[in-house]
PDB file of C-alpha atoms in Angstrom:
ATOM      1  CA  UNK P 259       0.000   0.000   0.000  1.00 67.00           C
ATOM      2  CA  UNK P 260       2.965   2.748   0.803  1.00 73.00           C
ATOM      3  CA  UNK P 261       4.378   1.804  -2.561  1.00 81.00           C
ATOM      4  CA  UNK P 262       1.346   2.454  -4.528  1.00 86.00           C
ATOM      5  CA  UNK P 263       0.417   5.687  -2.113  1.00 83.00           C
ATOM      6  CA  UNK P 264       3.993   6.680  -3.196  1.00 84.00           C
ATOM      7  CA  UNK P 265       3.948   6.467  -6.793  1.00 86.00           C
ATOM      8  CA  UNK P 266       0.431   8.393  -6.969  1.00 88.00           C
ATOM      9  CA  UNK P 267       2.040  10.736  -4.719  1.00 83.00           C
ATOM     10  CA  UNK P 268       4.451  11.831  -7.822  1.00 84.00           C
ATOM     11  CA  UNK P 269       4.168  14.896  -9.868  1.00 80.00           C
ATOM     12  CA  UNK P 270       0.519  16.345  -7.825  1.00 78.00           C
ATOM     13  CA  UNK P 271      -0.233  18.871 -10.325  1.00 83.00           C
ATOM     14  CA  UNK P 272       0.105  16.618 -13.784  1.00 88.00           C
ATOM     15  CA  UNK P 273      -3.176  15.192 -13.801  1.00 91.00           C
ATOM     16  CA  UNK P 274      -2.297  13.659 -17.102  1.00 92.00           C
ATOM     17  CA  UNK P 275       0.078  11.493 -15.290  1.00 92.00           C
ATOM     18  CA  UNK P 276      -1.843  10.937 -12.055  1.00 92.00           C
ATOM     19  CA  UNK P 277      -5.109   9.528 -13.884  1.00 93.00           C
ATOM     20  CA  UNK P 278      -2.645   7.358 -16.299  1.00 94.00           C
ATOM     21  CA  UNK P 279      -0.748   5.854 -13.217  1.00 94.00           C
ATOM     22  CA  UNK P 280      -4.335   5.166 -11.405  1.00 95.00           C
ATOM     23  CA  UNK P 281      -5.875   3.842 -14.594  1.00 95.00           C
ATOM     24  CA  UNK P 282      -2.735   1.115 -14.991  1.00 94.00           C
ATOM     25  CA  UNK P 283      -2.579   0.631 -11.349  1.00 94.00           C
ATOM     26  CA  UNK P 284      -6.576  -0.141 -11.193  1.00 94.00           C
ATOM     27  CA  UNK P 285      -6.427  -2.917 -14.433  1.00 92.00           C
ATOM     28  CA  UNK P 286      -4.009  -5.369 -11.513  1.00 91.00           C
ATOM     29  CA  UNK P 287      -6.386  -4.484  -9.112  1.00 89.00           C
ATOM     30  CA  UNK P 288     -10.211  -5.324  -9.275  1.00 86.00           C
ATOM     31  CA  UNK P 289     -10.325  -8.469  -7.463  1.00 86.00           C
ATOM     32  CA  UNK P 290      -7.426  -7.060  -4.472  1.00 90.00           C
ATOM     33  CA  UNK P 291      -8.610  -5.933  -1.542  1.00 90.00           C
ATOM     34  CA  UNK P 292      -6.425  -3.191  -1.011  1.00 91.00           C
ATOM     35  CA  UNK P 293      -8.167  -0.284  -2.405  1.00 93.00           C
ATOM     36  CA  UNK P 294     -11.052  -1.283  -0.257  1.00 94.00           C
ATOM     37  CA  UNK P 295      -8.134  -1.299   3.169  1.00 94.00           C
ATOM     38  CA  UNK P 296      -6.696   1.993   1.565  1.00 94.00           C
ATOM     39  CA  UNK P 297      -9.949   3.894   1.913  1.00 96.00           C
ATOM     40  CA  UNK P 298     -10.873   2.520   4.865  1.00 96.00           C
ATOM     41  CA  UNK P 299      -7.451   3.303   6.054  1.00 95.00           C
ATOM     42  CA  UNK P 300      -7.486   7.051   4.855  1.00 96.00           C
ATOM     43  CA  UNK P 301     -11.586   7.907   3.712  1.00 96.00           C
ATOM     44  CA  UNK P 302      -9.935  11.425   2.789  1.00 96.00           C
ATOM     45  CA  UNK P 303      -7.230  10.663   0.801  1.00 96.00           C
ATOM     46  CA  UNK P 304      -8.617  11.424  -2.646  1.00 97.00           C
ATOM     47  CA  UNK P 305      -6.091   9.093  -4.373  1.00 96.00           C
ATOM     48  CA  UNK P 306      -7.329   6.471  -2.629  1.00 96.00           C
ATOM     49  CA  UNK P 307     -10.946   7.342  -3.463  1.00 98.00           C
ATOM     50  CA  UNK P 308     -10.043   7.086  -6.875  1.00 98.00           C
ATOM     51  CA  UNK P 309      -8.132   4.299  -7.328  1.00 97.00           C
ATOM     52  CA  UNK P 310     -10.876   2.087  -5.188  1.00 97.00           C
ATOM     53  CA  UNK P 311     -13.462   3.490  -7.690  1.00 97.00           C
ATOM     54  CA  UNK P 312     -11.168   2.390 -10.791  1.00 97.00           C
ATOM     55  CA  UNK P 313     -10.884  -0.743  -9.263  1.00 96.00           C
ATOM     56  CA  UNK P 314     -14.323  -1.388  -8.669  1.00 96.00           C
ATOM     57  CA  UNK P 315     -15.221  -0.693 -12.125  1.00 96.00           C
ATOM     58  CA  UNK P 316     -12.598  -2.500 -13.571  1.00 95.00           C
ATOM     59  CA  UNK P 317     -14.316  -5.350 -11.862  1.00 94.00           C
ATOM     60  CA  UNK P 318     -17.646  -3.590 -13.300  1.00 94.00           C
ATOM     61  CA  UNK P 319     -16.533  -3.951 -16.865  1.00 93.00           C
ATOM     62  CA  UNK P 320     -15.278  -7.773 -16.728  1.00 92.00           C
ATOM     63  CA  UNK P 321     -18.369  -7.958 -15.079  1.00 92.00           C
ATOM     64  CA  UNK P 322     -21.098  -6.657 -16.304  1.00 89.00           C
ATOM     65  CA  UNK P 323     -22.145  -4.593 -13.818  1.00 90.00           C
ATOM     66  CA  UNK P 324     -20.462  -2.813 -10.825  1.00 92.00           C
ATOM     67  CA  UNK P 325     -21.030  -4.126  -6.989  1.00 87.00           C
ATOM     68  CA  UNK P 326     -22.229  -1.197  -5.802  1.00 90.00           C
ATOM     69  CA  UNK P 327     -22.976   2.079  -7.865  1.00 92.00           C
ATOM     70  CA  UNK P 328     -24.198   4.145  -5.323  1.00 94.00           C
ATOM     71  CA  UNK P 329     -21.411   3.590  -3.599  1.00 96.00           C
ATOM     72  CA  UNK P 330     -18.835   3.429  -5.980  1.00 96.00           C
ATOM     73  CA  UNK P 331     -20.321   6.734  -7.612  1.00 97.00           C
ATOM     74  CA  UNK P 332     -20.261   8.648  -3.662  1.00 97.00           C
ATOM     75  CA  UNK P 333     -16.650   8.177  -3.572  1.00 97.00           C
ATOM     76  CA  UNK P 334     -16.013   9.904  -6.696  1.00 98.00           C
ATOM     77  CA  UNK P 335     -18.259  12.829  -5.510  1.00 98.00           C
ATOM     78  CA  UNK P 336     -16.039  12.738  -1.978  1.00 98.00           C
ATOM     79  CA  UNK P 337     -12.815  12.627  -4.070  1.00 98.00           C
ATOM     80  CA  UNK P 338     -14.143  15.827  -6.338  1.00 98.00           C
ATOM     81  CA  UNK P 339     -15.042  17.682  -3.436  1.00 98.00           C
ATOM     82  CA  UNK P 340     -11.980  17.205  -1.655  1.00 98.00           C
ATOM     83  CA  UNK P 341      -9.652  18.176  -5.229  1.00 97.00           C
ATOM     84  CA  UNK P 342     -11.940  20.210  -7.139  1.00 97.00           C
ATOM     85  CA  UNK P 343      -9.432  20.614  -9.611  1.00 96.00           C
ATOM     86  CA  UNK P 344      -8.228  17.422 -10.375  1.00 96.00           C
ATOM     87  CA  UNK P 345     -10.038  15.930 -13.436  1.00 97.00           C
ATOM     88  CA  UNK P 346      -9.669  11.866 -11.899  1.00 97.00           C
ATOM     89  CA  UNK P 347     -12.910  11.748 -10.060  1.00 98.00           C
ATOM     90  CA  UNK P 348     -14.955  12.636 -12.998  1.00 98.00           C
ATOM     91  CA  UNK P 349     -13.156  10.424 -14.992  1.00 98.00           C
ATOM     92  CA  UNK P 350     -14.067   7.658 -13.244  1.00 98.00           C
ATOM     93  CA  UNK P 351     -17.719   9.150 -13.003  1.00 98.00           C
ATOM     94  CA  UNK P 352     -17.629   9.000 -17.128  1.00 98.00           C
ATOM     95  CA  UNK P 353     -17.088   5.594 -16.853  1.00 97.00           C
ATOM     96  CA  UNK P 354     -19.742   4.552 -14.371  1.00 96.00           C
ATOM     97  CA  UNK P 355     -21.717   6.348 -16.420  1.00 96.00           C
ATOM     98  CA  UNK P 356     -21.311   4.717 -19.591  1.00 96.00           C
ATOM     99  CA  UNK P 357     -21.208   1.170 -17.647  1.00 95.00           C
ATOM    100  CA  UNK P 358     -24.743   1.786 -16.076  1.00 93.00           C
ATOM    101  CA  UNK P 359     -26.267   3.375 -19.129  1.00 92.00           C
ATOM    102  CA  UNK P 360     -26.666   7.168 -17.911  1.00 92.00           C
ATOM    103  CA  UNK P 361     -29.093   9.224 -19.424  1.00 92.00           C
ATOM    104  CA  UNK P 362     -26.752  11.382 -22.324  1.00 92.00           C
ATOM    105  CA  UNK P 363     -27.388  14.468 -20.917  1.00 95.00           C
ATOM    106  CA  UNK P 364     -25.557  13.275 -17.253  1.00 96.00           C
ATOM    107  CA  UNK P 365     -22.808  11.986 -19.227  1.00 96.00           C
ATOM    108  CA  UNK P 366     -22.479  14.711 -21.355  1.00 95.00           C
ATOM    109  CA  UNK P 367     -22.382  16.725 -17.919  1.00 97.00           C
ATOM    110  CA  UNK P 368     -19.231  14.895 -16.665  1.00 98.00           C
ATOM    111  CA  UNK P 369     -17.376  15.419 -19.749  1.00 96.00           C
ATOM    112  CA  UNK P 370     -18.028  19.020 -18.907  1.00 96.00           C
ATOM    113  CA  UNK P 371     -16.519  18.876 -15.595  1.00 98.00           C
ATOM    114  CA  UNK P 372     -13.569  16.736 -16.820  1.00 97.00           C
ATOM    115  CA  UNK P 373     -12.669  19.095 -20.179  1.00 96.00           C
ATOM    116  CA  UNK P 374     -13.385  22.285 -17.926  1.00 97.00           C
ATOM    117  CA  UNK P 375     -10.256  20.682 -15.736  1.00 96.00           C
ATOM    118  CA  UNK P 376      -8.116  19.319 -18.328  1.00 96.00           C
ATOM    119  CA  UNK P 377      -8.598  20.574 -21.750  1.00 96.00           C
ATOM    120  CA  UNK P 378      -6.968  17.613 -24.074  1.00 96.00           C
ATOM    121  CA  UNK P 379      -7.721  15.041 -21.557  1.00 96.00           C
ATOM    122  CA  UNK P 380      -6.789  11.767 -23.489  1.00 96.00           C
ATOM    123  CA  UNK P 381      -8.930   9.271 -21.432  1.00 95.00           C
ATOM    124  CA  UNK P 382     -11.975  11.631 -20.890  1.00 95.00           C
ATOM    125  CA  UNK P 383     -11.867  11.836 -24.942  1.00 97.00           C
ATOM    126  CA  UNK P 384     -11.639   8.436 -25.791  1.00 97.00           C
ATOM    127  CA  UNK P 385     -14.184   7.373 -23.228  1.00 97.00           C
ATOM    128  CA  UNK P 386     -16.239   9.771 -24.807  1.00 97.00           C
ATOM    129  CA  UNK P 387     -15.375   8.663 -28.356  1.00 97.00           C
ATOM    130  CA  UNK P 388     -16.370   4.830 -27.075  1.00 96.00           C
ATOM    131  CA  UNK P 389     -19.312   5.999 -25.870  1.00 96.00           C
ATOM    132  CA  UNK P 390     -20.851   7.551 -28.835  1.00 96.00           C
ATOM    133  CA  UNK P 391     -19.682   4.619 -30.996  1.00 95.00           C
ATOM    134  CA  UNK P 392     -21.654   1.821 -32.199  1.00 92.00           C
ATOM    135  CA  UNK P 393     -21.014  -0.353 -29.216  1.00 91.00           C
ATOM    136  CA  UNK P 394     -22.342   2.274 -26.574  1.00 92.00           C
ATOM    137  CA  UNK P 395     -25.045   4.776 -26.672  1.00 87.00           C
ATOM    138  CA  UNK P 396     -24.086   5.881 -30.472  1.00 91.00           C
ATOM    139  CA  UNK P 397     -23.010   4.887 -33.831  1.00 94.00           C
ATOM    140  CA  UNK P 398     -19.905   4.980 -36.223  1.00 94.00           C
ATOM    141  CA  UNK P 399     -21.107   8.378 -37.784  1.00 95.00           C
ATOM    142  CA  UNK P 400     -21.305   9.900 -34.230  1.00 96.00           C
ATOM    143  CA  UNK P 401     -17.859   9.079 -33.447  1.00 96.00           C
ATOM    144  CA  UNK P 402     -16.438   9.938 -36.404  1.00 96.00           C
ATOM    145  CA  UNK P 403     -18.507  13.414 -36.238  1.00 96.00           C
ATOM    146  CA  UNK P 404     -16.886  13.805 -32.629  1.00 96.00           C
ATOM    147  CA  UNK P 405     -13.640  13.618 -33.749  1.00 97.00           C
ATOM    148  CA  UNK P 406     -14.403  15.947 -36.618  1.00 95.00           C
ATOM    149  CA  UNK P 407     -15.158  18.457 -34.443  1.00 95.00           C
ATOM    150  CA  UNK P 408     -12.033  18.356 -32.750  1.00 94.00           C
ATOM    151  CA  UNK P 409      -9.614  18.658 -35.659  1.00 92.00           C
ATOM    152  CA  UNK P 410      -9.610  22.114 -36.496  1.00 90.00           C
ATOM    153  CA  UNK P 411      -9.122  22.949 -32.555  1.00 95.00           C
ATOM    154  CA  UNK P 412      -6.745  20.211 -31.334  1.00 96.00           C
ATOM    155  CA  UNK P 413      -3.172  20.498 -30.866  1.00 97.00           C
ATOM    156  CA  UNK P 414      -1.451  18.327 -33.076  1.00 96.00           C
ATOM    157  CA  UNK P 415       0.769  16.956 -29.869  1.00 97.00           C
ATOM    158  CA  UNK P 416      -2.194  16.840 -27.065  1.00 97.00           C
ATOM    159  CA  UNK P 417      -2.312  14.453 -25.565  1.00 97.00           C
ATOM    160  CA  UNK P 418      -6.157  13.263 -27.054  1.00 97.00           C
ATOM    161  CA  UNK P 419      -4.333  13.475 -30.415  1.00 98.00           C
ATOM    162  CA  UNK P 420      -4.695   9.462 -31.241  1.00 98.00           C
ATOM    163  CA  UNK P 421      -8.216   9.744 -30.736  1.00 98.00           C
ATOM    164  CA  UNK P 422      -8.835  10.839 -34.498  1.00 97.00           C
ATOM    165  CA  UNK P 423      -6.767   7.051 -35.221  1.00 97.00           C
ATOM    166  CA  UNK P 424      -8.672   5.372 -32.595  1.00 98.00           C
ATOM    167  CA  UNK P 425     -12.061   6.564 -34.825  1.00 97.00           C
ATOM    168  CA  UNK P 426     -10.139   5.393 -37.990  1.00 96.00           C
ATOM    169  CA  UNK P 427      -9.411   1.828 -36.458  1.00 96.00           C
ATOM    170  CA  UNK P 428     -12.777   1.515 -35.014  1.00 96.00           C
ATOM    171  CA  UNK P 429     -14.333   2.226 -38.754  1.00 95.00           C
ATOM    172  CA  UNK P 430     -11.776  -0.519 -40.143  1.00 95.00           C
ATOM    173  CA  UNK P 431     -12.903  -2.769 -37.395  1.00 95.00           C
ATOM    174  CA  UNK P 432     -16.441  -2.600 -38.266  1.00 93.00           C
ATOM    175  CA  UNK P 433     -15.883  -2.929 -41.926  1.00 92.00           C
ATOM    176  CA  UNK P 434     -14.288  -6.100 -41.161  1.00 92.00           C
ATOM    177  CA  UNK P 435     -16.887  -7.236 -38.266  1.00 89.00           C
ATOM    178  CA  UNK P 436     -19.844  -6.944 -40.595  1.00 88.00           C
ATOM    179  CA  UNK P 437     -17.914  -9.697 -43.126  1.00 88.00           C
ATOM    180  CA  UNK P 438     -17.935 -10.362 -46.705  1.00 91.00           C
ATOM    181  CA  UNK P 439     -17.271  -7.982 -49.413  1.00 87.00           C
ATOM    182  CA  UNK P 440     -16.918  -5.256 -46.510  1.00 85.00           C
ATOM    183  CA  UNK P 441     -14.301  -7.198 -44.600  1.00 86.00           C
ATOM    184  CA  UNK P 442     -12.607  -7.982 -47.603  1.00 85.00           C
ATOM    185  CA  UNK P 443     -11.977  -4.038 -48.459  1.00 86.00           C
ATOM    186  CA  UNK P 444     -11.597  -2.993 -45.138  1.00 89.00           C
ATOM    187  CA  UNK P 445      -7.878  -2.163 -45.842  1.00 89.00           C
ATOM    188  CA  UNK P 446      -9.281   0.455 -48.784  1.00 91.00           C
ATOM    189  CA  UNK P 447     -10.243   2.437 -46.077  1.00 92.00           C
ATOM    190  CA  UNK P 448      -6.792   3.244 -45.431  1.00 94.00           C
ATOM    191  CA  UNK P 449      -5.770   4.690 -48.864  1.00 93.00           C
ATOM    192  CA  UNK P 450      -9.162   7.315 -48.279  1.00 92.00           C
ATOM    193  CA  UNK P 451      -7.486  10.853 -48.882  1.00 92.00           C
ATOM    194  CA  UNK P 452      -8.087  12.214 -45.443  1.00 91.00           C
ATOM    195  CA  UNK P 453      -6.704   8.969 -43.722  1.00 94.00           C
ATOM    196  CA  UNK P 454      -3.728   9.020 -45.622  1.00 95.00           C
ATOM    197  CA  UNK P 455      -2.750  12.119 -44.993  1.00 95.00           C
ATOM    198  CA  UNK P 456      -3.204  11.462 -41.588  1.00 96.00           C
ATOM    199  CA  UNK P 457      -0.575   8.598 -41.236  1.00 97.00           C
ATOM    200  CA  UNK P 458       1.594  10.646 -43.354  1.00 96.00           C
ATOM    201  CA  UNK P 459       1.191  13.143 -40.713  1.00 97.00           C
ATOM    202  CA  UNK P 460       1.356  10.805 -37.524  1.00 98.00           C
ATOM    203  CA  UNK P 461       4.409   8.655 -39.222  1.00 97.00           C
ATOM    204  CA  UNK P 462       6.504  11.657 -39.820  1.00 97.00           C
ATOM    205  CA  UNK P 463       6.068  13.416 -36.376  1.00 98.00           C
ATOM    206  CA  UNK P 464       4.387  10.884 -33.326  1.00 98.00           C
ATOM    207  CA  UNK P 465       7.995   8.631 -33.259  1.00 97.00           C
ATOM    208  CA  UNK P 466       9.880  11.919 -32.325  1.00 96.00           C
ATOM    209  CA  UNK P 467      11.398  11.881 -28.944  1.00 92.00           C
ATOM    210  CA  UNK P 468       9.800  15.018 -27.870  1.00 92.00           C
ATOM    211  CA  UNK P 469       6.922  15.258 -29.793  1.00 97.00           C
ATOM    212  CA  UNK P 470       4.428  13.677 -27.315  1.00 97.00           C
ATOM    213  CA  UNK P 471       4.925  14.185 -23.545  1.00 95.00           C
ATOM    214  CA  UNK P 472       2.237  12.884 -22.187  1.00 96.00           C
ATOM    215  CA  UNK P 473       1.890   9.616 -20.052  1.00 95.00           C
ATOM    216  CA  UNK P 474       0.247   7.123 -22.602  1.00 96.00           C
ATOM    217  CA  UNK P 475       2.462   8.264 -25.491  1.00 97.00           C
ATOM    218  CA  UNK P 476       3.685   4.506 -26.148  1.00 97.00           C
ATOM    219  CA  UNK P 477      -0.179   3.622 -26.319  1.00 98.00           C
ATOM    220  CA  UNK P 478      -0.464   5.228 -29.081  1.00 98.00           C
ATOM    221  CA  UNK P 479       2.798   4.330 -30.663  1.00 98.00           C
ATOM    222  CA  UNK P 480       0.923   1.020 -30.889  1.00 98.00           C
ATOM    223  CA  UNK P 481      -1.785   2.151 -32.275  1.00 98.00           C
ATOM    224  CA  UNK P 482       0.137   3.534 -35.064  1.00 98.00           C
ATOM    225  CA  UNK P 483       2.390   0.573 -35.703  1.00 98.00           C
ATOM    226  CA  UNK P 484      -0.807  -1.261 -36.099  1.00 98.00           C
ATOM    227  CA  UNK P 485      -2.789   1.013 -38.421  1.00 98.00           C
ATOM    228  CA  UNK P 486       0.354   1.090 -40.724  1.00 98.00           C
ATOM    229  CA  UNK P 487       0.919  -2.119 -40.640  1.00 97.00           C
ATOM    230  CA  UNK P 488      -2.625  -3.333 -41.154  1.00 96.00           C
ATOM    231  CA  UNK P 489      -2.552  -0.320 -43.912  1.00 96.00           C
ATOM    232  CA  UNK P 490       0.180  -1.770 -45.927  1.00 95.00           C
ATOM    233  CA  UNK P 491       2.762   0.860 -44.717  1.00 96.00           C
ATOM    234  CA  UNK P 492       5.494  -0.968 -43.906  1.00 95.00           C
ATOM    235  CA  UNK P 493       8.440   1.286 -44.403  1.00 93.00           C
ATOM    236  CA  UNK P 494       6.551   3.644 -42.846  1.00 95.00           C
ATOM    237  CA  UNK P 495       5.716   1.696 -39.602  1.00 96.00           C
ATOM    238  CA  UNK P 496       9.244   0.983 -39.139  1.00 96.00           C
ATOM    239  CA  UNK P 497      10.523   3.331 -37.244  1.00 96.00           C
ATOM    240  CA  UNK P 498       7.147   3.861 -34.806  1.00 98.00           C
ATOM    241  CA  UNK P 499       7.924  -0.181 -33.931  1.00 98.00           C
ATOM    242  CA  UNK P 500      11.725   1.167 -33.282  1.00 96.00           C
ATOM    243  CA  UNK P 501       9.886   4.363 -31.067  1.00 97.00           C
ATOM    244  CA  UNK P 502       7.403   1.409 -29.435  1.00 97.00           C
ATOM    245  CA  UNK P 503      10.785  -0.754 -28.484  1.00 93.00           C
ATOM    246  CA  UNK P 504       9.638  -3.611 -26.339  1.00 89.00           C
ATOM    247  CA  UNK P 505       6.489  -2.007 -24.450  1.00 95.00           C
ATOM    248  CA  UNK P 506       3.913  -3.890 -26.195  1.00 97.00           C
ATOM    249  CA  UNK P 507       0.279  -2.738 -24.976  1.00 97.00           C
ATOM    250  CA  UNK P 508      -2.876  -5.290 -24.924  1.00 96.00           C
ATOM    251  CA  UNK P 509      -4.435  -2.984 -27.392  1.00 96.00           C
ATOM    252  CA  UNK P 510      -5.219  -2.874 -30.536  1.00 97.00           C
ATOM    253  CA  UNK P 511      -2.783  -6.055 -30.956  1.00 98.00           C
ATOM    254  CA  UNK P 512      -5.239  -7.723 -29.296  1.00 96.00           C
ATOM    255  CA  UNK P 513      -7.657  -7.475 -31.890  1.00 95.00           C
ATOM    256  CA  UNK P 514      -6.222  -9.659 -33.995  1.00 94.00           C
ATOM    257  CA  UNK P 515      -5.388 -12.714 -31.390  1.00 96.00           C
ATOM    258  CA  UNK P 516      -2.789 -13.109 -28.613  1.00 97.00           C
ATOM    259  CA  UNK P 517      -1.375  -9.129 -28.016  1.00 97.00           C
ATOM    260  CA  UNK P 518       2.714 -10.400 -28.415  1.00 97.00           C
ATOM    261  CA  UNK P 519       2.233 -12.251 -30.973  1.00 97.00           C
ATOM    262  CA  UNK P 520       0.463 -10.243 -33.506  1.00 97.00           C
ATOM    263  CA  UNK P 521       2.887  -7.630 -32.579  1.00 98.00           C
ATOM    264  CA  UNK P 522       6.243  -9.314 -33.374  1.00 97.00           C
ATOM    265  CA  UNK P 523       4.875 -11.001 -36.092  1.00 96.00           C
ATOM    266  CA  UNK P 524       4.066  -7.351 -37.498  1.00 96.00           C
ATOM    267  CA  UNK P 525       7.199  -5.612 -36.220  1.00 97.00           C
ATOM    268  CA  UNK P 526       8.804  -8.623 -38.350  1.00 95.00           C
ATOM    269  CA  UNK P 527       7.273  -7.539 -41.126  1.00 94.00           C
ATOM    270  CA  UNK P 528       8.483  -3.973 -41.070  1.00 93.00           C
ATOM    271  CA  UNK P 529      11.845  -5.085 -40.682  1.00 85.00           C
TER     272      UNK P 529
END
């Protein structure tokens, strides 16, 4: 418990970083008991709040359904009251909300509260994105407007910036879902003016050392090396899988069968 208190502890006013480290922390932890024995431990320490609240619907998401909403969704009110400023409570608020089917208008609140804290907040935007997808409360045009809206405003290096290939990738995925003829030009998608230029964009720029800064950079390193790949762009997804090195994340490899695999197996190819 003191090592995980100490490595939320780290860098109090980069909220970027805090929500990423209790995000990763929270996927090892929703069957432990210790964010239940932090809480109980310290009921005002907010990173405690949150993390228990990750946790919890971590376990909601494998799940189904989370143990205890009203409770769950208290100590994310507790957590915002005691750091109004910190953007983590209502994070994990967005995703209770999508989990338990909020009307749109609440969840359309929260993102309010988180963007009003944290202007490019990656995980607020691709919850959001998820949510308005086909899967969730929307459908493939309604993600793909969301994004749209963004581009002209968006910093090219926020932080959110991989949400406009997350949209592309979840439009390939579909096309290849539904089977068939669709499935079998999925990868035409790719070559589409405006998604071109985008790799083009993201090949030429995203590996740079000091291009991105924030937490999840290397998640969406993968994300690249996986659209270029999976777009024919070999040469160009060459040196993204030299920027990715050896930190292999569960998505989007995953998509495609076991996470390691698919990914050497692709690095290979861009060799």
């Amino acid at each position: 418990m003191a090592q995980i208190a100490q490595i939320l502890d780290q860098d109090p006013q980069n909220f970027d970083r805090r929500t990423h480290r209790l995000s990763v922390l929270s996927s090892f932890l929703p069957e432990s008991h210790l964010p239940a024995a932090w809480v109980k431990r310290e009921p005002q320490n907010v990173n405690a709040l949150v993390l228990y609240s990750l946790a919890e619907l971590e376990h909601g998401r494998r799940s189904g359904a989370l143990p205890d909403g009203s409770a769950t969704w208290a100590r994310c009110q507790r957590a915002a009251d005691l750091d109004p400023q910190n953007p983590a409570p209502w994070v994990a608020m967005l995703g209770i909300a999508r989990l338990e089917r909020a009307h749109r208008r609440e969840v359309f609140a929260i993102w309010d509260e988180i963007v009003a804290r944290d202007r490019w907040h990656r995980e607020a935007y691709f919850s959001m994105l998820h949510y308005l997808g086909p899967q969730e409360s929307g459908s493939l045009g309604r993600a793909i407007e969301f994004v749209d809206s963004l581009l002209t405003r968006m910093p090219p290096n926020a932080p959110c910036a991989a949400v406009e290939l997350e949209v592309h990738l979840m439009r390939y995925h579909s096309a290849k879902a539904r089977g068939g003829a669709e499935a079998l030009l999925a990868r035409d998608q790719w070559d589409s003016t405006q998604t071109a230029q985008f790799l083009v964009r993201a090949q030429a720029t995203w590996p740079r050392p000091a291009f991105f800064s924030h937490a999840a950079a290397v998640s969406d390193l993968n994300l690249l090396a996986y659209a270029l790949t999976a777009a024919g762009r070999l040469r160009g997804a060459a040196p993204v899988f030299e920027a990715v090195g050896g930190r292999v994340t569960s998505w989007p490899w995953r998509y495609e069968g076991d996470p390691l695999t698919v990914f050497e197996s692709a690095r290979n190819k861009a060799r």
